[in-house]
Tab-separated table of C-alpha atoms and ligand atoms in Angstrom:
chain	number	residue	atom	x	y	z
A	1	MET	CA	-5.733	-32.373	-7.088
A	2	ASN	CA	-3.307	-33.482	-4.647
A	3	LYS	CA	-1.195	-36.388	-3.635
A	4	ASP	CA	-4.027	-39.387	-2.985
A	5	ASP	CA	-5.349	-38.453	-6.590
A	6	LEU	CA	-1.871	-38.932	-8.158
A	7	ILE	CA	-2.000	-42.043	-5.812
A	8	LYS	CA	-5.326	-43.497	-7.106
A	9	GLY	CA	-4.593	-42.594	-10.711
A	10	LEU	CA	-1.274	-44.513	-10.816
A	11	ASN	CA	-2.971	-47.453	-9.004
A	12	GLU	CA	-5.218	-47.467	-11.953
A	13	ASP	CA	-2.055	-47.532	-14.163
A	14	LEU	CA	-0.649	-50.448	-11.973
A	15	ALA	CA	-3.855	-52.297	-12.561
A	16	ALA	CA	-3.853	-51.857	-16.134
A	17	GLU	CA	-0.061	-52.786	-16.814
A	18	LEU	CA	-0.815	-55.954	-14.552
A	19	GLY	CA	-3.529	-56.678	-16.607
A	20	THR	CA	-1.723	-56.249	-19.977
A	21	VAL	CA	1.094	-58.677	-18.681
A	22	ILE	CA	-1.885	-61.312	-18.429
A	23	ARG	CA	-3.369	-60.430	-21.822
A	24	TYR	CA	-0.238	-60.644	-23.563
A	25	THR	CA	0.787	-63.346	-22.119
A	26	TYR	CA	-2.400	-65.307	-22.635
A	27	GLN	CA	-2.479	-64.120	-26.199
A	28	ALA	CA	0.690	-64.963	-27.338
A	29	GLY	CA	-0.158	-68.555	-26.353
A	30	LYS	CA	-3.175	-68.282	-28.711
A	31	CYS	CA	-1.094	-67.361	-31.567
A	32	TYR	CA	-0.829	-70.376	-33.847
A	33	GLY	CA	0.790	-71.067	-36.790
A	34	PRO	CA	2.650	-68.557	-39.556
A	35	GLN	CA	0.352	-65.745	-39.173
A	36	GLY	CA	0.397	-65.776	-35.323
A	37	ALA	CA	4.065	-66.129	-35.286
A	38	GLU	CA	5.185	-62.215	-35.486
A	39	VAL	CA	2.428	-61.364	-33.098
A	40	ARG	CA	3.671	-63.802	-30.555
A	41	GLU	CA	7.155	-62.454	-30.798
A	42	LEU	CA	5.651	-58.810	-30.254
A	43	LEU	CA	3.263	-59.774	-27.253
A	44	ARG	CA	6.140	-61.340	-25.544
A	45	LYS	CA	8.530	-58.336	-25.982
A	46	ASP	CA	5.724	-56.020	-25.242
A	47	ALA	CA	4.879	-58.012	-22.049
A	48	GLU	CA	8.422	-57.562	-20.551
A	49	ASP	CA	8.063	-53.559	-21.363
A	50	GLU	CA	4.662	-53.974	-19.383
A	51	LEU	CA	6.466	-55.715	-16.553
A	52	GLY	CA	8.843	-53.009	-16.055
A	53	HIS	CA	6.045	-50.396	-15.975
A	54	ALA	CA	4.517	-52.120	-13.300
A	55	ALA	CA	7.808	-52.537	-11.422
A	56	PHE	CA	8.338	-49.033	-11.462
A	57	LEU	CA	4.358	-47.986	-10.514
A	58	THR	CA	4.642	-50.632	-7.443
A	59	ASP	CA	7.832	-48.613	-6.094
A	60	VAL	CA	6.480	-45.089	-6.760
A	61	ILE	CA	3.219	-45.663	-5.083
A	62	LEU	CA	5.205	-47.000	-2.134
A	63	ASP	CA	7.306	-43.980	-2.006
A	64	LEU	CA	4.220	-41.717	-1.782
A	65	GLY	CA	2.790	-43.725	0.791
A	66	GLY	CA	0.285	-45.549	-0.976
A	67	GLU	CA	-0.535	-49.303	-1.175
A	68	PRO	CA	0.219	-50.639	-4.593
A	69	THR	CA	-2.874	-52.760	-5.847
A	70	THR	CA	-2.267	-56.642	-6.963
A	71	THR	CA	-5.462	-56.649	-8.741
A	72	PRO	CA	-5.395	-56.663	-12.521
A	73	LYS	CA	-7.585	-54.802	-14.898
A	74	SER	CA	-10.322	-57.217	-16.767
A	75	PHE	CA	-10.064	-57.823	-20.425
A	76	ASP	CA	-12.135	-58.637	-23.226
A	77	LYS	CA	-10.794	-62.501	-24.942
A	78	PRO	CA	-11.893	-62.324	-28.783
A	79	GLY	CA	-10.658	-65.999	-30.110
A	80	ASP	CA	-9.316	-64.348	-33.304
A	81	LEU	CA	-5.825	-62.651	-34.020
A	82	LYS	CA	-7.424	-59.619	-35.241
A	83	GLY	CA	-9.687	-58.992	-32.566
A	84	MET	CA	-7.140	-59.550	-29.995
A	85	LEU	CA	-4.883	-56.748	-31.751
A	86	SER	CA	-7.748	-54.114	-31.736
A	87	VAL	CA	-8.342	-54.851	-27.810
A	88	ASN	CA	-4.555	-54.050	-27.564
A	89	LEU	CA	-4.634	-50.980	-29.896
A	90	ALA	CA	-7.503	-49.616	-27.721
A	91	MET	CA	-6.041	-50.463	-24.740
A	92	GLU	CA	-2.799	-49.063	-25.545
A	93	GLN	CA	-4.127	-45.589	-26.337
A	94	GLN	CA	-5.902	-45.642	-23.500
A	95	ASP	CA	-2.762	-45.963	-21.516
A	96	VAL	CA	-1.217	-43.185	-23.375
A	97	GLU	CA	-3.795	-41.052	-22.340
A	98	HIS	CA	-3.602	-41.742	-18.863
A	99	TYR	CA	0.134	-41.490	-18.635
A	100	MET	CA	-0.103	-38.136	-20.175
A	101	ALA	CA	-2.802	-36.955	-17.741
A	102	HIS	CA	-1.112	-38.428	-14.451
A	103	ALA	CA	2.344	-36.688	-15.875
A	104	ALA	CA	0.713	-33.411	-15.841
A	105	LEU	CA	-0.673	-34.262	-12.368
A	106	ALA	CA	2.810	-34.968	-11.314
A	107	GLU	CA	4.322	-31.602	-12.972
A	108	ALA	CA	1.666	-29.729	-10.681
A	109	LEU	CA	2.940	-31.614	-7.520
A	110	LYS	CA	6.243	-30.868	-8.413
A	111	LEU	CA	7.438	-34.243	-8.949
A	112	PRO	CA	9.820	-33.583	-12.127
A	113	GLU	CA	11.239	-37.610	-12.047
A	114	LEU	CA	7.689	-38.854	-12.252
A	115	LYS	CA	6.519	-36.326	-14.610
A	116	ILE	CA	9.269	-37.407	-17.007
A	117	LYS	CA	9.056	-41.072	-16.684
A	118	LEU	CA	5.428	-41.092	-17.133
A	119	GLU	CA	5.689	-39.385	-20.172
A	120	GLU	CA	8.361	-41.897	-21.183
A	121	MET	CA	5.827	-44.908	-20.213
A	122	ALA	CA	3.524	-42.841	-22.481
A	123	ALA	CA	5.770	-42.956	-25.242
A	124	ASP	CA	6.446	-46.711	-24.969
A	125	GLU	CA	2.747	-47.139	-25.053
A	126	ALA	CA	2.472	-45.141	-28.231
A	127	GLY	CA	5.247	-47.217	-29.848
A	128	HIS	CA	3.457	-50.313	-28.691
A	129	ALA	CA	0.603	-48.779	-30.585
A	130	ARG	CA	2.147	-47.989	-33.670
A	131	GLU	CA	3.269	-51.905	-33.940
A	132	LEU	CA	-0.155	-53.144	-33.270
A	133	ARG	CA	-1.426	-50.788	-36.293
A	134	ARG	CA	1.014	-52.081	-38.596
A	135	LEU	CA	0.518	-55.696	-37.504
A	136	LEU	CA	-3.460	-55.071	-38.086
A	137	LYS	CA	-2.547	-53.752	-41.765
A	138	GLY	CA	-1.401	-57.275	-42.614
A	139	LEU	CA	-4.700	-59.201	-41.311
B	1	FE2	FE1	2.916	-50.315	-19.869
B	2	FE2	FE1	2.151	-51.140	-23.933
């Protein structure tokens, strides 16, 4: 594993974050009525976290000498709230795994700030997943 592997991994993370900003913004627009109100509020708030993650990854990829992607990862578009939340939960859990793996890579490459920030982002995504699980219990 070398710096190029790390840049490639971080670009996959960036594509996922860009896709999540779009997915949450799109889904918030599709949350209707009282049942959708809490989901809509959560998605709007989490989209801001994901935009922050995307901005951080963009800066880091450039600092490492890479070219940040501008292509978002694609996603499924279920029409119902439960389907949307299930897609989101699965993707948040994937994000946790990827950030933990890339944090380990950053540690191996002796990049302590990046290791810690990636772990913090894994923790953010784990928190998003917990909120999604709570909302899913009510549906
Ligand atoms: Fe994120
Ligand atoms: Fe997230």
